[in-house]
mmCIF file of C-alpha atoms and ligand atoms in Angstrom:
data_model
loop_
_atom_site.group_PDB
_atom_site.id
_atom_site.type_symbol
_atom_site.label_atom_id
_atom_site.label_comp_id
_atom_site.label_asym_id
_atom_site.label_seq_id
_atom_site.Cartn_x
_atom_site.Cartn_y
_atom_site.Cartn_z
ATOM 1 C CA UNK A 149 32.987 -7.205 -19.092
ATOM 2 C CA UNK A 150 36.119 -7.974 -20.942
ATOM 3 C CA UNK A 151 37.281 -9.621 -23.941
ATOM 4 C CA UNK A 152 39.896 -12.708 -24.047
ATOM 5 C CA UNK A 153 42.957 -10.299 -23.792
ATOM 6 C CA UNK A 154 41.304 -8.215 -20.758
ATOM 7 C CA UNK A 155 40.328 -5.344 -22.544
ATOM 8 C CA UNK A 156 36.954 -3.721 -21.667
ATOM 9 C CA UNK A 157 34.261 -4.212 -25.161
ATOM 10 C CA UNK A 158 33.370 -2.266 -26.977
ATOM 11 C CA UNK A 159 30.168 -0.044 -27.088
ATOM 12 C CA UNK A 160 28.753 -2.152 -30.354
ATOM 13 C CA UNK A 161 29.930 -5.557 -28.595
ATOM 14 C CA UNK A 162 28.317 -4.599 -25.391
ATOM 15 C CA UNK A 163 25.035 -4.014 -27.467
ATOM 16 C CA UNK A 164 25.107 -6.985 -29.249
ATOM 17 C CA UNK A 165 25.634 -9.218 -25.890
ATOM 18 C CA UNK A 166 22.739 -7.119 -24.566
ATOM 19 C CA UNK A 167 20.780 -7.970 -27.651
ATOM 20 C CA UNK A 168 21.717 -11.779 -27.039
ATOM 21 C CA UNK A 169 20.617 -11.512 -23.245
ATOM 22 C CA UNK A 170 17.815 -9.333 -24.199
ATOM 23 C CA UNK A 171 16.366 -12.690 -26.449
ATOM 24 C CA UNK A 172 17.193 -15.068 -23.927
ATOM 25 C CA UNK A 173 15.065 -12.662 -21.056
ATOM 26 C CA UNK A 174 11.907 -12.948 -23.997
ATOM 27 C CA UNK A 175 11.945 -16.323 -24.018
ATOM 28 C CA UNK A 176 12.343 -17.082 -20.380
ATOM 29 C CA UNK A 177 9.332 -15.074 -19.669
ATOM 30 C CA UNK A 178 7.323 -16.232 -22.835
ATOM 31 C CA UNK A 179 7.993 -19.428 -21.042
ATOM 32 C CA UNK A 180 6.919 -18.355 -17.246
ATOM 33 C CA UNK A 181 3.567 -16.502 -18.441
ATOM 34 C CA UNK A 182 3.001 -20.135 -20.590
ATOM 35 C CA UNK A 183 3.141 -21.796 -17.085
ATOM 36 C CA UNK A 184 0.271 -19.113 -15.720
ATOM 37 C CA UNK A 185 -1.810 -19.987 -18.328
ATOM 38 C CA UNK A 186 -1.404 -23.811 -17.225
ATOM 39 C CA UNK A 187 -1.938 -23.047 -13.729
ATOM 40 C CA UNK A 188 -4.815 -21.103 -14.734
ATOM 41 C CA UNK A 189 -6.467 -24.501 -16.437
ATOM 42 C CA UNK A 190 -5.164 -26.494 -13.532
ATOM 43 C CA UNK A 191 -7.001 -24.123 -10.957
ATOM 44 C CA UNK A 192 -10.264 -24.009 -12.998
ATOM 45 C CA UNK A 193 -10.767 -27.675 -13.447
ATOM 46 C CA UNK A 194 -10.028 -28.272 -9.716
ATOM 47 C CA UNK A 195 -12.928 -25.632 -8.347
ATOM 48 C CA UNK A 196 -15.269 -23.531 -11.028
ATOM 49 C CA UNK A 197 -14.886 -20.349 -8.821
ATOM 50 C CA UNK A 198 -11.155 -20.814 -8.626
ATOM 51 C CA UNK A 199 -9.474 -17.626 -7.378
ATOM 52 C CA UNK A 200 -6.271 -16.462 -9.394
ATOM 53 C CA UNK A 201 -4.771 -14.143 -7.330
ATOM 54 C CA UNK A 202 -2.634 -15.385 -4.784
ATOM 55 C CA UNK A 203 -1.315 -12.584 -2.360
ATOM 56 C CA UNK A 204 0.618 -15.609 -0.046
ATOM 57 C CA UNK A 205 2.323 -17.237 -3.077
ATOM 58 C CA UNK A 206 3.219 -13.719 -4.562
ATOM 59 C CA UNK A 207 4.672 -12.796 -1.414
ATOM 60 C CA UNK A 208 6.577 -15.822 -1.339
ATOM 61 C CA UNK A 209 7.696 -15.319 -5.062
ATOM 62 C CA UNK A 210 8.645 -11.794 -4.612
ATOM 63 C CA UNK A 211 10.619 -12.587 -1.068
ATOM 64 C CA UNK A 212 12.893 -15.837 -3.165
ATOM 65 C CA UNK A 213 13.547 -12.790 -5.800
ATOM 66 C CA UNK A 214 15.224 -10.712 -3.128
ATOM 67 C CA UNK A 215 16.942 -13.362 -0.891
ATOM 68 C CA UNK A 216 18.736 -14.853 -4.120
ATOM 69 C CA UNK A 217 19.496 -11.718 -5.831
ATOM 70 C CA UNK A 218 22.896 -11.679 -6.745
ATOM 71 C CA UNK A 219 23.362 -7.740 -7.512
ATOM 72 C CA UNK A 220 24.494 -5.191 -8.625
ATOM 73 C CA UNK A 221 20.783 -4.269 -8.844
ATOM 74 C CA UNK A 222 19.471 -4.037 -5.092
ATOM 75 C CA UNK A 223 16.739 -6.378 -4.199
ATOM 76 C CA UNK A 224 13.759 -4.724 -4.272
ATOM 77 C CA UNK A 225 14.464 -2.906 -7.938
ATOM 78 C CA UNK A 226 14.851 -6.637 -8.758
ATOM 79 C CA UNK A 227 11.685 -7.625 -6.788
ATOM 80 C CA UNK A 228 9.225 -4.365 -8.813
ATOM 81 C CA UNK A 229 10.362 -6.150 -11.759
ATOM 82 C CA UNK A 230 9.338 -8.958 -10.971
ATOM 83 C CA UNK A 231 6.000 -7.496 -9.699
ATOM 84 C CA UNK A 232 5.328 -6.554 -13.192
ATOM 85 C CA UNK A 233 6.227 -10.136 -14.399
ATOM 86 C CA UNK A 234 4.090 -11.988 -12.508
ATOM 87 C CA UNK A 235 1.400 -8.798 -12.798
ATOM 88 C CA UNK A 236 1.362 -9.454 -16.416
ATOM 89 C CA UNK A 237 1.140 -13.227 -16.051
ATOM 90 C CA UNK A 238 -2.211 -12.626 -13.897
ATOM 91 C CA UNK A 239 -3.391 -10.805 -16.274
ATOM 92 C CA UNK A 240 -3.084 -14.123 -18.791
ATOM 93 C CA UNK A 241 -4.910 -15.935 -15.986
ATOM 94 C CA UNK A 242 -7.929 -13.565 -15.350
ATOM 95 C CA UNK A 243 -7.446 -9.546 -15.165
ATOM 96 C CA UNK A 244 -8.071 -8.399 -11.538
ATOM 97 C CA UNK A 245 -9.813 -5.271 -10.987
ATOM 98 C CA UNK A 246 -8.924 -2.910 -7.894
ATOM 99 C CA UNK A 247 -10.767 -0.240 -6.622
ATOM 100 C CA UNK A 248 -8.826 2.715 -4.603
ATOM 101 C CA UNK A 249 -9.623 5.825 -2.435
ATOM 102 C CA UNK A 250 -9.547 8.335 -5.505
ATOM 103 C CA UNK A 251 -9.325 10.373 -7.244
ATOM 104 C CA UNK A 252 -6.943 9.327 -9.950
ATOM 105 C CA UNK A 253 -2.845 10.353 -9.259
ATOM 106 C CA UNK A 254 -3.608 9.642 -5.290
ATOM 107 C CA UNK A 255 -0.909 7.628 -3.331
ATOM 108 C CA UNK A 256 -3.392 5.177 -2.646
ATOM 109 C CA UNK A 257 -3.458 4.657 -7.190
ATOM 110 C CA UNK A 258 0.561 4.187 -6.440
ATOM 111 C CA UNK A 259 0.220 1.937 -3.535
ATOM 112 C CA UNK A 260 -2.230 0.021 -5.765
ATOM 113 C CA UNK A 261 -0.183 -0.594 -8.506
ATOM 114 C CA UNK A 262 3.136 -0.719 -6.320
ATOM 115 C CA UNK A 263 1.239 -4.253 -4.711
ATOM 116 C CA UNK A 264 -0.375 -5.228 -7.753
ATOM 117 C CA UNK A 265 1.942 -3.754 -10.502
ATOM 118 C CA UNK A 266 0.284 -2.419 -13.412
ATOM 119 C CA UNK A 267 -1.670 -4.775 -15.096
ATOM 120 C CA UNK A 268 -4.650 -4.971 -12.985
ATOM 121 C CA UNK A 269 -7.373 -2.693 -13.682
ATOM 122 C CA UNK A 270 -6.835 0.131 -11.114
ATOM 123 C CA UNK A 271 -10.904 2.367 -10.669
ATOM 124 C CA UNK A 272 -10.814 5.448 -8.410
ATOM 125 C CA UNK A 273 -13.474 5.715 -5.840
ATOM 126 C CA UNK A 274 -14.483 9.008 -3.977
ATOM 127 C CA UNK A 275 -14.843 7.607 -0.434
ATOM 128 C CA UNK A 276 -12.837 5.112 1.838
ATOM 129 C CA UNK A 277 -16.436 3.569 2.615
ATOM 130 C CA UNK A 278 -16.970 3.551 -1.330
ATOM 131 C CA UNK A 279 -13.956 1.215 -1.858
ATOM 132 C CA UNK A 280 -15.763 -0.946 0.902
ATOM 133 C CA UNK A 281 -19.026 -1.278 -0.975
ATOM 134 C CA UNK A 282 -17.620 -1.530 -4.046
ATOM 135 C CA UNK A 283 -15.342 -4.994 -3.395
ATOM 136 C CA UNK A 284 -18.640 -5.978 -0.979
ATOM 137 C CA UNK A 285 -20.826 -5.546 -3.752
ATOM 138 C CA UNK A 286 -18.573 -8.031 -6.350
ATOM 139 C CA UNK A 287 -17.905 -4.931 -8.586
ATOM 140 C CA UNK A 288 -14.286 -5.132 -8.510
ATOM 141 C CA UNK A 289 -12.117 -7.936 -6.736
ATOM 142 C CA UNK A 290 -9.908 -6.270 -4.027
ATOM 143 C CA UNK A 291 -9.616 -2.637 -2.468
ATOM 144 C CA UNK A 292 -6.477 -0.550 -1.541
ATOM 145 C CA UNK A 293 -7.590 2.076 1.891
ATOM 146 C CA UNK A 294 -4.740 3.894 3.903
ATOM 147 C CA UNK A 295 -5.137 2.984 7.306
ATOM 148 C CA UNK A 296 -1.628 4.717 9.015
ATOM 149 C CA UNK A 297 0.561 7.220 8.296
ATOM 150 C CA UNK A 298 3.962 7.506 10.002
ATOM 151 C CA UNK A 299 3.488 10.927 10.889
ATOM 152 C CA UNK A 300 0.176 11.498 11.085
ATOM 153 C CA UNK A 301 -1.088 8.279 12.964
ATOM 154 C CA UNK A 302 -4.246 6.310 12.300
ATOM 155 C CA UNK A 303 -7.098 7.128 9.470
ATOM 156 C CA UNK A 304 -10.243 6.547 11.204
ATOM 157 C CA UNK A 305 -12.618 6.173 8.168
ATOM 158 C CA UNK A 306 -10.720 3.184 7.817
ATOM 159 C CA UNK A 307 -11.229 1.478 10.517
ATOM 160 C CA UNK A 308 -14.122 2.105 11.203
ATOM 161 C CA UNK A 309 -15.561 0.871 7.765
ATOM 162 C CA UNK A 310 -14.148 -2.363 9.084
ATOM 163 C CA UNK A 311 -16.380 -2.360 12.186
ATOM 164 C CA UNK A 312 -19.436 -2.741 9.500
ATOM 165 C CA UNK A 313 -17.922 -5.003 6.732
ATOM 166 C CA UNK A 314 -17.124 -8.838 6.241
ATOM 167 C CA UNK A 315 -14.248 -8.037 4.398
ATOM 168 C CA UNK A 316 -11.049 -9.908 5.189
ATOM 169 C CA UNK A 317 -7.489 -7.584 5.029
ATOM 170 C CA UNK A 318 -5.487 -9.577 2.131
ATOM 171 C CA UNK A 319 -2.489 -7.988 1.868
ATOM 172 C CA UNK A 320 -0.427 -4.572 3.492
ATOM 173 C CA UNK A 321 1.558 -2.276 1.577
ATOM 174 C CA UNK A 322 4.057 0.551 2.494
ATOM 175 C CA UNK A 323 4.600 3.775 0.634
ATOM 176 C CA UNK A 324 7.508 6.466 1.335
ATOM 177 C CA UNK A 325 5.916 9.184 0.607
ATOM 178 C CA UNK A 326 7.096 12.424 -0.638
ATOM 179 C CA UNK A 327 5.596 15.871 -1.239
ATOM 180 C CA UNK A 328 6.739 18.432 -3.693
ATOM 181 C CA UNK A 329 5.479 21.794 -4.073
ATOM 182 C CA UNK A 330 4.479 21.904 -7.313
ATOM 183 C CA UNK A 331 3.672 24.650 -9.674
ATOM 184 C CA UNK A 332 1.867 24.788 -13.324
ATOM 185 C CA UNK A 333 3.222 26.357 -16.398
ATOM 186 C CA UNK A 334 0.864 29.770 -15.640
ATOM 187 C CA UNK A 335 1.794 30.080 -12.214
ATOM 188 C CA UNK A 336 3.854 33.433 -10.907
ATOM 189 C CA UNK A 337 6.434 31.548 -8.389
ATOM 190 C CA UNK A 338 6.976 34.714 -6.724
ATOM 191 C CA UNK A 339 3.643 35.344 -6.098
ATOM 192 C CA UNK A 340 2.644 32.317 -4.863
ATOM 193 C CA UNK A 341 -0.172 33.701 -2.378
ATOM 194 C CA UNK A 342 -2.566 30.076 -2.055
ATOM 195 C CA UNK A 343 -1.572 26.395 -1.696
ATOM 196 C CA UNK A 344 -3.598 23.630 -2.131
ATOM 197 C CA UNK A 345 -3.533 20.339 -0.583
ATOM 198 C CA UNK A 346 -4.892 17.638 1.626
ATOM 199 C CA UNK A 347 -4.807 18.516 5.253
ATOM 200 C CA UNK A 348 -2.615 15.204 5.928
ATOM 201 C CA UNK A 349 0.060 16.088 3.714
ATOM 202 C CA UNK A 350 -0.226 19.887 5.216
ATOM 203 C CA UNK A 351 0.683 18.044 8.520
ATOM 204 C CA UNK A 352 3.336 16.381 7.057
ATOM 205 C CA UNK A 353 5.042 19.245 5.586
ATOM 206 C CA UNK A 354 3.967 22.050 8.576
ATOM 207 C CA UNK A 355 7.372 23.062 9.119
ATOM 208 C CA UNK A 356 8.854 23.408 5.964
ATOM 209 C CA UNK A 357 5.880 25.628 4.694
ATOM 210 C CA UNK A 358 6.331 27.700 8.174
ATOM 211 C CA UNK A 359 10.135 28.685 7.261
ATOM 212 C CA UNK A 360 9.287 28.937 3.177
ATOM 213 C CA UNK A 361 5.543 29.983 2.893
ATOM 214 C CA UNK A 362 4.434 31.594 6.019
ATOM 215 C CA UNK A 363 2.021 34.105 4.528
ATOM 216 C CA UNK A 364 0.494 31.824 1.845
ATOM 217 C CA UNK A 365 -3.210 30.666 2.564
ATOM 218 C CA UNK A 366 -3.521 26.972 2.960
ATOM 219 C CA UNK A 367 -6.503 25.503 1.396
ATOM 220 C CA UNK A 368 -7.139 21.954 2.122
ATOM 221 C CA UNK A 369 -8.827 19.710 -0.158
ATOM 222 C CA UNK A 370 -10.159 16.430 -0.976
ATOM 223 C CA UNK A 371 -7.254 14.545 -1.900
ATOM 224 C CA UNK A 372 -3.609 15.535 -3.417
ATOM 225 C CA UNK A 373 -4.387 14.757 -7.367
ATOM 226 C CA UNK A 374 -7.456 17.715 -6.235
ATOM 227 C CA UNK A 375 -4.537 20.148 -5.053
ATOM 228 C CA UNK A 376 -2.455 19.447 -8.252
ATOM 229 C CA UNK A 377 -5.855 19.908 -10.240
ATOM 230 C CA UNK A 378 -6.689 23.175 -9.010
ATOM 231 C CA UNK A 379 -3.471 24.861 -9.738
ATOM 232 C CA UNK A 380 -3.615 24.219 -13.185
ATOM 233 C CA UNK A 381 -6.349 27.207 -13.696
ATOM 234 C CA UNK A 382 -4.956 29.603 -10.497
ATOM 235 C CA UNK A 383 -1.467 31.559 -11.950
ATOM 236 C CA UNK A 384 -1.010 32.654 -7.869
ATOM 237 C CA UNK A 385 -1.649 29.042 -6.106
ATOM 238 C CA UNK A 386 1.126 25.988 -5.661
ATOM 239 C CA UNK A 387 -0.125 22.431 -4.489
ATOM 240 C CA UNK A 388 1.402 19.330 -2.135
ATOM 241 C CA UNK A 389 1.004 16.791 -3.664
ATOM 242 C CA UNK A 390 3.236 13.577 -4.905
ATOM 243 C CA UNK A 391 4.429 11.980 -7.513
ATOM 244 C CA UNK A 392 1.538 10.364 -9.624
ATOM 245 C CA UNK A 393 -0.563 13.737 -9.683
ATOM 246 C CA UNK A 394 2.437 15.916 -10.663
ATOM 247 C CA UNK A 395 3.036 13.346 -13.390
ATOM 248 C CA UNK A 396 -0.939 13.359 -14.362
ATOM 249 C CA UNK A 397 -1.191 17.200 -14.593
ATOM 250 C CA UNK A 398 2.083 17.960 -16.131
ATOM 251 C CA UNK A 399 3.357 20.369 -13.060
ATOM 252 C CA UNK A 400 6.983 21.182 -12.352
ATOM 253 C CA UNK A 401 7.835 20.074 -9.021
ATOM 254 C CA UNK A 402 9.949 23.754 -7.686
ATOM 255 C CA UNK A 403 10.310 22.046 -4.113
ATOM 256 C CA UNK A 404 11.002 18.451 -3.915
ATOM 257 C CA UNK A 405 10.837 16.614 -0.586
ATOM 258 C CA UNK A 406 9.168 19.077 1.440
ATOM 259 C CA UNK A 407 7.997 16.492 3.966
ATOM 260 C CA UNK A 408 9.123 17.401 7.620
ATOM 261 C CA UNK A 409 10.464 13.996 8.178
ATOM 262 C CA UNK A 410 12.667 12.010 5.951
ATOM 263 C CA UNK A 411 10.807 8.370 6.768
ATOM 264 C CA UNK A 412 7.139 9.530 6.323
ATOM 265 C CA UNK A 413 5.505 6.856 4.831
ATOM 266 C CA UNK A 414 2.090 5.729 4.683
ATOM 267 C CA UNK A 415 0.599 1.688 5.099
ATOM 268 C CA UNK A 416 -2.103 0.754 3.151
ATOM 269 C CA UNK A 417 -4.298 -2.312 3.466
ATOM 270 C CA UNK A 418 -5.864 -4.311 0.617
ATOM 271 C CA UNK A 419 -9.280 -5.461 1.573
ATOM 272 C CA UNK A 420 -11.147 -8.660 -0.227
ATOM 273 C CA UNK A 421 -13.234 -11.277 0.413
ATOM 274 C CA UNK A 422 -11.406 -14.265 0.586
ATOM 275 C CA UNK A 423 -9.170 -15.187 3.977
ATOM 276 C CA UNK A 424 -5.444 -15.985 2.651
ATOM 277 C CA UNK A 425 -3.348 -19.131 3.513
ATOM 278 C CA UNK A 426 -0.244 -18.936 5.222
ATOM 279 C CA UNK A 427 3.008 -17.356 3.186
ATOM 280 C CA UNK A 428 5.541 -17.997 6.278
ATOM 281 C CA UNK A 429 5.879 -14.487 6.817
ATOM 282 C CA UNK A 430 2.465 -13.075 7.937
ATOM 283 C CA UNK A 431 0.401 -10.552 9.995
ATOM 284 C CA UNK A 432 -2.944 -10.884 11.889
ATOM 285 C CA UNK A 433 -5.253 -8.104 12.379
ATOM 286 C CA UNK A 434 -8.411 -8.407 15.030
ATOM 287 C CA UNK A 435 -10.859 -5.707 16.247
ATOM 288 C CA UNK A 436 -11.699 -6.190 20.719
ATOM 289 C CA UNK A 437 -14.625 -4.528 21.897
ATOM 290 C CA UNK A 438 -14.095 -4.802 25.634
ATOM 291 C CA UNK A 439 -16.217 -4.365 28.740
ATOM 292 C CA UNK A 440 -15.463 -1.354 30.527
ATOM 293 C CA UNK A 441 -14.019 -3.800 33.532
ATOM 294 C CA UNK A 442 -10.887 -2.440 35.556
ATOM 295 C CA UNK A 443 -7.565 -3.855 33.954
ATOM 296 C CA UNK A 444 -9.299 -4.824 30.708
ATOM 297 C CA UNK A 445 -6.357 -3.701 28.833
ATOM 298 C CA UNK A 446 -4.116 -5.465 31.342
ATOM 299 C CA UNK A 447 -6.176 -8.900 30.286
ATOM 300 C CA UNK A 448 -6.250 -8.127 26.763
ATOM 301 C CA UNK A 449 -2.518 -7.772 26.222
ATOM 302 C CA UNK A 450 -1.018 -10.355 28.736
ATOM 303 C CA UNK A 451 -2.065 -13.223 26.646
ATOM 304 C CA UNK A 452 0.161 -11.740 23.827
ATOM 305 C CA UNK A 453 3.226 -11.505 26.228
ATOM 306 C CA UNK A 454 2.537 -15.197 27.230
ATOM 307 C CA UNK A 455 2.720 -16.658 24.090
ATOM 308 C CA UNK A 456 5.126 -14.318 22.710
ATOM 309 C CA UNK A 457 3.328 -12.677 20.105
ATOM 310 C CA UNK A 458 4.626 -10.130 19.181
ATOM 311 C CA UNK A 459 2.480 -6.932 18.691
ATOM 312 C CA UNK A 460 2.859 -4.683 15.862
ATOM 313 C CA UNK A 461 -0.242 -1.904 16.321
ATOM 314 C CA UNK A 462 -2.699 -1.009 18.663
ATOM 315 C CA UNK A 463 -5.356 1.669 18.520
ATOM 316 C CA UNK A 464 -8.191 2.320 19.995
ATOM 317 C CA UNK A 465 -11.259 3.662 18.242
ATOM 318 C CA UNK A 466 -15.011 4.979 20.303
ATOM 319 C CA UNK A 467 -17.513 2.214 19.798
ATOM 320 C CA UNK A 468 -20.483 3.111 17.697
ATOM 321 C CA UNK A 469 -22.614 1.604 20.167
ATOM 322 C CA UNK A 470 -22.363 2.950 23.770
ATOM 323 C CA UNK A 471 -21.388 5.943 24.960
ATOM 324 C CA UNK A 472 -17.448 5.815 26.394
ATOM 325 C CA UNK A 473 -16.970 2.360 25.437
ATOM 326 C CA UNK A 474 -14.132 1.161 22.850
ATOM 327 C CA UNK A 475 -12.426 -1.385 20.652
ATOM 328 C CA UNK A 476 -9.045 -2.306 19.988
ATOM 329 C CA UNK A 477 -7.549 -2.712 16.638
ATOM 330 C CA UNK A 478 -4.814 -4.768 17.274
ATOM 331 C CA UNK A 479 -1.695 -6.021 14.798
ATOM 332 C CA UNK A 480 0.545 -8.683 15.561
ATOM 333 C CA UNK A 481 3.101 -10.950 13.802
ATOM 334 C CA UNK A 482 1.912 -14.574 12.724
ATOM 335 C CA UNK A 483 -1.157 -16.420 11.187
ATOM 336 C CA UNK A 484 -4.608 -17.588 12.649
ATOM 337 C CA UNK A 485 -3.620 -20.914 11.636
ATOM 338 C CA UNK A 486 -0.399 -20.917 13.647
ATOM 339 C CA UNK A 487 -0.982 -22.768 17.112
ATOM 340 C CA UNK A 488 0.409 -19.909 19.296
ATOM 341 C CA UNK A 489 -2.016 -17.633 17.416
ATOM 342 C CA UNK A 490 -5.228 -19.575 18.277
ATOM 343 C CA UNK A 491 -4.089 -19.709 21.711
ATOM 344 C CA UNK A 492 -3.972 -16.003 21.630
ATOM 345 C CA UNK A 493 -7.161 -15.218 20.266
ATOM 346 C CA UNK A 494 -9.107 -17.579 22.465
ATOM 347 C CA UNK A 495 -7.693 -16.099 25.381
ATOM 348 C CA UNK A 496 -8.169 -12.813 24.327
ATOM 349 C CA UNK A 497 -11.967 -13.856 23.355
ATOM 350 C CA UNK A 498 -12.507 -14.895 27.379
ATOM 351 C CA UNK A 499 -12.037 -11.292 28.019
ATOM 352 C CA UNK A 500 -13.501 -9.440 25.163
ATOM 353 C CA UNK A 501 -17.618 -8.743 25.192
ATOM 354 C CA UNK A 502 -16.637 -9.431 20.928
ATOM 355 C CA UNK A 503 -14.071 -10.114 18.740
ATOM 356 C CA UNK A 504 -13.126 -10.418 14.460
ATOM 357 C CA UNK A 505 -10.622 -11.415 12.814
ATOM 358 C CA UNK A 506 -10.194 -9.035 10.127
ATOM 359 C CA UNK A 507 -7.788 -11.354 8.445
ATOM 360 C CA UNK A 508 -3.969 -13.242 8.297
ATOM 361 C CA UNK A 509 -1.846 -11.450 5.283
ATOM 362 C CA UNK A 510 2.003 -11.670 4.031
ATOM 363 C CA UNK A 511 3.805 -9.089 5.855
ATOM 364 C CA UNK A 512 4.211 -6.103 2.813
ATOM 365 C CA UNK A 513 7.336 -7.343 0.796
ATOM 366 C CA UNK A 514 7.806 -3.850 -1.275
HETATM 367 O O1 PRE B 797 1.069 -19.678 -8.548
HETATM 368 C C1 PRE B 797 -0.028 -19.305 -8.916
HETATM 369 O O2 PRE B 797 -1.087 -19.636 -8.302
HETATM 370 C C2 PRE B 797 -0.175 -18.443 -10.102
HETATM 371 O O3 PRE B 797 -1.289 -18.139 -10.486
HETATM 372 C C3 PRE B 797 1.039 -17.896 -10.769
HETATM 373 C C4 PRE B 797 1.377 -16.492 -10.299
HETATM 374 C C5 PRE B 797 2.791 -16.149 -10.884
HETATM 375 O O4 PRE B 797 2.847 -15.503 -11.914
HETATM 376 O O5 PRE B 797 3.770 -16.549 -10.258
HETATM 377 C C6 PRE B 797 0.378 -15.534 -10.832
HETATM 378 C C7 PRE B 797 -0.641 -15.035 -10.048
HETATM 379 C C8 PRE B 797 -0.826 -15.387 -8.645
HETATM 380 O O6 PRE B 797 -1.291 -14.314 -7.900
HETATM 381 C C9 PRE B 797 0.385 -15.984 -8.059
HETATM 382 C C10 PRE B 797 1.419 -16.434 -8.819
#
């Protein structure tokens, strides 16, 4: 920024255009949380049990933010600021409550308030099928469960709490995630004998603690926040863990990045009870239980090829009722209402002994 005759401004000139900006910003989003509000009356006189949250029309907010961001912030700094915007706007509408596989400082609490930014009410659970019952039961509106991890593959409580529940998937979110040994202000670093953590992120970081820690016990626990817990009281142990729990037990991170694999990230599926309309950018999720028929699989995944769907997942979990019988959990681009996709499922359904729709959701923007 320059003045008339080129020259850069000054540091007090700079602040007081910053200042000017800064007022203009307050009023602009004054302004935008006023228009929640109105939406808010305009929702609740057209339907009593109006629901406020809208993952397809935040997805389609948050996607606008990044296609017509002009720089020199990068889009998706832009796009978590606007996350909180529009977090805090719901908020003004009706505070949403979330529960999340616990305890508090987990990535699931950051992959949480990475999709719903911090103003929603964020309550630990202690159990993957706890989160279930808890959005089944009304007691909070949506849940946040990890279901895959780069690395590490599929987490089975997870799906198969969905074999059970009515629950639709709402929403997907993606984490990087990164693991630092970390260390409290009692602990001897050089006699670092124990480390804590859960046996997921021990996976992930196997190698590194092979050429670093090869003589240290590994004790796995509960959950990461756990890990970082327990090292506050134990001058000999270190913990994996990320972020968030460093941050909520005050440790000093004395390895950062540990993870064997620069990309490891984890996905993360918010569950609710509402089915969500079309965002133009979406993902369908099913569960197949098959018969065991020669070329089952072959009949199951030709229809996709046909119609050019175009799968994103597919696992295969035992079913609970049979012995050596299965179901599919099966991702794929698109939207039940979308004509190709309804020509999917019912050919898939000629083939399958039963199929569910676990739900259509914006593909994860952040
Ligand atoms: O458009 C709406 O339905 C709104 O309620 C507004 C708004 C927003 O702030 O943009 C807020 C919450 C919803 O989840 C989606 C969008």
């Amino acid at each position: 920024m320059t003045d008339n005759t080129d020259k850069p401004l000054d540091l007090a000139s700079l602040r007081q255009r910053i200042d000017s900006i800064d007022s203009e910003l307050l009023r602009l989003i004054s302004e935008r949380a006023d228009c929640a509000a109105q939406v808010a009356q305009v929702k609740t006189a057209d339907d009593p049990d109006a629901v406020f949250y809208r993952p397809e029309r935040e997805a389609q907010v948050l996607r606008r933010v990044m296609e017509r961001n002009p720089g020199p912030l990068n889009g998706e700094e832009m796009a978590r600021l606007f996350r909180e915007i529009m977090s805090a706007c719901l908020a003004l509408e009706k505070p949403i409550k979330v529960a999340y596989l616990g305890p508090e400082g987990t990535f699931t609490q950051q992959a949480a308030l990475k999709h719903f930014g911090h103003s929603a009410i964020s309550l630990p659970m202690a159990a993957i099928d706890e989160v279930f019952r808890e959005v089944e039961a009304g007691a909070v509106n949506y849940g946040v469960v990890p279901v895959e991890n780069s690395t590490e593959g599929v987490v089975n409580n997870t799906l198969d709490s969905f074999m059970d529940s009515g629950l639709h998937i709402s929403g997907e979110v993606v984490l990087r995630i990164h693991h630092h040994l970390l260390v409290s202000n009692i602990t001897r670093q050089d006699k670092i004998s124990r480390i804590y953590s859960h046996p997921q992120s021990f996976a992930q970081c196997r190698k590194w603690l092979d050429a670093h820690y090869p003589h240290a016990e590994r004790v796995a626990v509960s959950s990461n926040a756990e890990a970082a817990r327990l090292v506050k009281t134990e001058w000999h142990s270190a913990a994996i863990a990320g972020d968030m729990a460093a941050q909520l037990y005050g440790l000093d991170r004395v390895a950062e990045k540990i993870e064997d694999r620069p990309d490891n990230s984890t996905r993360f599926l918010i569950i609710g009870n509402e089915s969500v309309p079309p965002s133009g950018h979406d993902k369908t999720s099913i569960v197949v239980a098959m018969r065991n028929q020669p070329g089952v699989l072959h009949g199951l995944l030709e229809p996709f090829h046909r119609h050019a769907i175009d799968l994103t997942r597919l696992e295969t979990r035992p079913s609970r009722n049979g012995v050596w019988t299965y179901v599919f959990f099966i991702d794929f681009k698109g939207h039940v209402d979308d004509p190709a996709v309804a020509g999917v499922l019912e050919a898939v359904k000629q083939h399958a002994s039963d199929m569910k729709v676990l739900g259509s959701y914006p593909v994860g923007v952040l």
